[in-house]
PDB file of C-alpha atoms in Angstrom:
ATOM      1  CA  UNK A   1      21.999  -5.138 125.437  1.00 90.00           C
ATOM      2  CA  UNK A   2      19.072  -7.495 125.085  1.00 94.00           C
ATOM      3  CA  UNK A   3      16.744  -8.385 127.906  1.00 96.00           C
ATOM      4  CA  UNK A   4      14.263 -11.226 128.096  1.00 97.00           C
ATOM      5  CA  UNK A   5      11.680 -10.981 130.834  1.00 96.00           C
ATOM      6  CA  UNK A   6       9.781 -14.147 131.670  1.00 96.00           C
ATOM      7  CA  UNK A   7       6.707 -14.392 133.833  1.00 95.00           C
ATOM      8  CA  UNK A   8       3.873 -16.736 134.683  1.00 97.00           C
ATOM      9  CA  UNK A   9       5.585 -19.621 136.419  1.00 95.00           C
ATOM     10  CA  UNK A  10       4.323 -21.029 139.665  1.00 97.00           C
ATOM     11  CA  UNK A  11       2.883 -24.018 141.455  1.00 98.00           C
ATOM     12  CA  UNK A  12      -0.174 -25.781 140.092  1.00 98.00           C
ATOM     13  CA  UNK A  13      -1.914 -29.083 140.684  1.00 98.00           C
ATOM     14  CA  UNK A  14      -1.878 -31.796 138.056  1.00 98.00           C
ATOM     15  CA  UNK A  15      -4.503 -31.082 135.433  1.00 98.00           C
ATOM     16  CA  UNK A  16      -4.197 -27.347 135.889  1.00 98.00           C
ATOM     17  CA  UNK A  17      -3.000 -24.639 133.542  1.00 98.00           C
ATOM     18  CA  UNK A  18      -0.344 -21.958 133.425  1.00 98.00           C
ATOM     19  CA  UNK A  19       0.553 -19.326 130.889  1.00 98.00           C
ATOM     20  CA  UNK A  20       4.153 -18.255 130.515  1.00 98.00           C
ATOM     21  CA  UNK A  21       5.054 -14.955 128.911  1.00 98.00           C
ATOM     22  CA  UNK A  22       8.319 -13.719 127.453  1.00 98.00           C
ATOM     23  CA  UNK A  23       9.041 -10.151 126.441  1.00 98.00           C
ATOM     24  CA  UNK A  24      12.198  -9.290 124.528  1.00 98.00           C
ATOM     25  CA  UNK A  25      13.601  -5.779 124.519  1.00 96.00           C
ATOM     26  CA  UNK A  26      16.802  -3.894 123.829  1.00 95.00           C
ATOM     27  CA  UNK A  27      19.138  -3.736 120.877  1.00 95.00           C
ATOM     28  CA  UNK A  28      17.346  -6.227 118.654  1.00 94.00           C
ATOM     29  CA  UNK A  29      17.336  -5.531 114.952  1.00 94.00           C
ATOM     30  CA  UNK A  30      15.391  -8.585 113.926  1.00 95.00           C
ATOM     31  CA  UNK A  31      13.887 -11.689 115.522  1.00 96.00           C
ATOM     32  CA  UNK A  32      13.939 -14.951 113.587  1.00 96.00           C
ATOM     33  CA  UNK A  33      12.167 -17.122 116.132  1.00 97.00           C
ATOM     34  CA  UNK A  34      11.192 -17.359 119.782  1.00 98.00           C
ATOM     35  CA  UNK A  35      11.042 -20.554 121.747  1.00 98.00           C
ATOM     36  CA  UNK A  36      10.505 -22.048 125.166  1.00 98.00           C
ATOM     37  CA  UNK A  37      12.816 -24.655 126.631  1.00 98.00           C
ATOM     38  CA  UNK A  38      12.613 -26.451 129.916  1.00 98.00           C
ATOM     39  CA  UNK A  39      15.051 -28.212 132.182  1.00 98.00           C
ATOM     40  CA  UNK A  40      13.814 -30.765 134.656  1.00 95.00           C
ATOM     41  CA  UNK A  41      15.923 -31.685 137.683  1.00 90.00           C
ATOM     42  CA  UNK A  42      18.804 -33.920 136.627  1.00 93.00           C
ATOM     43  CA  UNK A  43      17.937 -33.703 132.942  1.00 96.00           C
ATOM     44  CA  UNK A  44      19.163 -31.793 129.926  1.00 97.00           C
ATOM     45  CA  UNK A  45      17.441 -28.716 128.656  1.00 97.00           C
ATOM     46  CA  UNK A  46      14.899 -29.564 125.970  1.00 97.00           C
ATOM     47  CA  UNK A  47      12.869 -27.522 123.525  1.00 98.00           C
ATOM     48  CA  UNK A  48       9.197 -27.301 124.420  1.00 98.00           C
ATOM     49  CA  UNK A  49       7.846 -25.110 121.642  1.00 98.00           C
ATOM     50  CA  UNK A  50       9.079 -22.714 119.002  1.00 98.00           C
ATOM     51  CA  UNK A  51       7.521 -20.146 116.734  1.00 97.00           C
ATOM     52  CA  UNK A  52       9.229 -18.746 113.671  1.00 97.00           C
ATOM     53  CA  UNK A  53       8.434 -15.284 112.405  1.00 95.00           C
ATOM     54  CA  UNK A  54       9.447 -16.300 108.894  1.00 90.00           C
ATOM     55  CA  UNK A  55       6.426 -18.494 108.239  1.00 84.00           C
ATOM     56  CA  UNK A  56       5.702 -22.117 108.940  1.00 83.00           C
ATOM     57  CA  UNK A  57       3.716 -23.765 111.658  1.00 91.00           C
ATOM     58  CA  UNK A  58       4.690 -23.464 115.291  1.00 96.00           C
ATOM     59  CA  UNK A  59       6.570 -26.432 116.696  1.00 97.00           C
ATOM     60  CA  UNK A  60       5.512 -28.216 119.861  1.00 98.00           C
ATOM     61  CA  UNK A  61       7.408 -31.181 121.253  1.00 97.00           C
ATOM     62  CA  UNK A  62       5.628 -34.483 120.798  1.00 97.00           C
ATOM     63  CA  UNK A  63       4.972 -35.130 124.464  1.00 94.00           C
ATOM     64  CA  UNK A  64       3.266 -31.761 124.804  1.00 96.00           C
ATOM     65  CA  UNK A  65       1.179 -31.690 121.672  1.00 97.00           C
ATOM     66  CA  UNK A  66      -2.467 -31.114 122.397  1.00 97.00           C
ATOM     67  CA  UNK A  67      -1.624 -29.629 125.798  1.00 98.00           C
ATOM     68  CA  UNK A  68       0.780 -26.758 125.073  1.00 98.00           C
ATOM     69  CA  UNK A  69       0.338 -23.940 122.583  1.00 98.00           C
ATOM     70  CA  UNK A  70       2.815 -21.205 121.697  1.00 98.00           C
ATOM     71  CA  UNK A  71       1.723 -17.764 120.586  1.00 95.00           C
ATOM     72  CA  UNK A  72       4.100 -15.159 119.259  1.00 96.00           C
ATOM     73  CA  UNK A  73       3.933 -11.549 118.192  1.00 95.00           C
ATOM     74  CA  UNK A  74       6.935 -10.258 116.304  1.00 95.00           C
ATOM     75  CA  UNK A  75       5.885  -6.640 116.569  1.00 94.00           C
ATOM     76  CA  UNK A  76       5.427  -6.877 120.322  1.00 96.00           C
ATOM     77  CA  UNK A  77       8.452  -9.164 120.643  1.00 97.00           C
ATOM     78  CA  UNK A  78       6.538 -11.579 122.820  1.00 98.00           C
ATOM     79  CA  UNK A  79       6.075 -15.311 122.995  1.00 98.00           C
ATOM     80  CA  UNK A  80       3.519 -16.870 125.284  1.00 98.00           C
ATOM     81  CA  UNK A  81       3.241 -20.515 126.187  1.00 98.00           C
ATOM     82  CA  UNK A  82      -0.183 -21.757 127.201  1.00 98.00           C
ATOM     83  CA  UNK A  83       0.148 -24.969 129.168  1.00 98.00           C
ATOM     84  CA  UNK A  84      -2.953 -27.033 129.879  1.00 98.00           C
ATOM     85  CA  UNK A  85      -3.510 -30.435 131.463  1.00 98.00           C
ATOM     86  CA  UNK A  86      -0.213 -30.124 133.281  1.00 98.00           C
ATOM     87  CA  UNK A  87       1.470 -33.232 134.617  1.00 97.00           C
ATOM     88  CA  UNK A  88       4.030 -33.654 137.389  1.00 96.00           C
ATOM     89  CA  UNK A  89       6.609 -34.504 134.727  1.00 95.00           C
ATOM     90  CA  UNK A  90       6.178 -31.000 133.314  1.00 97.00           C
ATOM     91  CA  UNK A  91       7.922 -29.664 136.395  1.00 97.00           C
ATOM     92  CA  UNK A  92      11.098 -27.765 135.662  1.00 97.00           C
ATOM     93  CA  UNK A  93      12.641 -24.407 134.923  1.00 98.00           C
ATOM     94  CA  UNK A  94      11.268 -22.923 131.722  1.00 98.00           C
ATOM     95  CA  UNK A  95      13.518 -20.664 129.682  1.00 98.00           C
ATOM     96  CA  UNK A  96      12.637 -18.227 126.944  1.00 98.00           C
ATOM     97  CA  UNK A  97      14.941 -18.243 123.924  1.00 98.00           C
ATOM     98  CA  UNK A  98      15.151 -15.674 121.165  1.00 98.00           C
ATOM     99  CA  UNK A  99      17.065 -16.197 117.952  1.00 97.00           C
ATOM    100  CA  UNK A 100      17.761 -12.947 116.207  1.00 96.00           C
ATOM    101  CA  UNK A 101      20.132 -10.256 115.028  1.00 95.00           C
ATOM    102  CA  UNK A 102      21.491  -7.480 117.191  1.00 94.00           C
ATOM    103  CA  UNK A 103      21.491  -3.872 116.065  1.00 92.00           C
ATOM    104  CA  UNK A 104      24.578  -3.136 113.982  1.00 90.00           C
ATOM    105  CA  UNK A 105      25.348  -6.780 113.191  1.00 91.00           C
ATOM    106  CA  UNK A 106      24.393  -9.249 110.503  1.00 91.00           C
ATOM    107  CA  UNK A 107      24.608 -12.638 112.212  1.00 93.00           C
ATOM    108  CA  UNK A 108      22.087 -14.567 114.232  1.00 95.00           C
ATOM    109  CA  UNK A 109      22.594 -15.139 117.921  1.00 96.00           C
ATOM    110  CA  UNK A 110      20.620 -16.767 120.709  1.00 97.00           C
ATOM    111  CA  UNK A 111      19.520 -14.911 123.801  1.00 98.00           C
ATOM    112  CA  UNK A 112      18.189 -16.604 126.922  1.00 97.00           C
ATOM    113  CA  UNK A 113      16.009 -15.549 129.770  1.00 97.00           C
ATOM    114  CA  UNK A 114      16.884 -16.366 133.358  1.00 96.00           C
ATOM    115  CA  UNK A 115      14.144 -18.963 133.635  1.00 97.00           C
ATOM    116  CA  UNK A 116      10.901 -19.329 135.516  1.00 97.00           C
ATOM    117  CA  UNK A 117      10.039 -22.261 137.761  1.00 98.00           C
ATOM    118  CA  UNK A 118       7.010 -24.392 137.021  1.00 98.00           C
ATOM    119  CA  UNK A 119       6.046 -26.963 139.626  1.00 98.00           C
ATOM    120  CA  UNK A 120       3.191 -29.390 139.058  1.00 98.00           C
ATOM    121  CA  UNK A 121       2.070 -31.291 142.124  1.00 97.00           C
ATOM    122  CA  UNK A 122       0.425 -34.684 141.921  1.00 94.00           C
TER     123      UNK A 122
END
């Protein structure tokens, strides 16, 4: 069993900031990467930011560059998303994603959190 616990969502005015946190626990042998996705009303889920624990620079979607930053700690199994200068179009449900290997297996799988609501008012 793997659990992802997300926190930090809420309601904020445009221009404000929020910090989302994701903690992974359970039968995880290895984590390859952690990411944040979001799904706005009536739209498909999209990747917001991703951090790999195998090297390389963190990825942030183009429309969020300069405003969002992802921090990850493989040892703590956490990924935090700092969101600044929020806009109404950033409103949506934000989901934590972990790509990794379960204990006793050798293949990579994706785990998802239940999502946390972010609402940015104009």
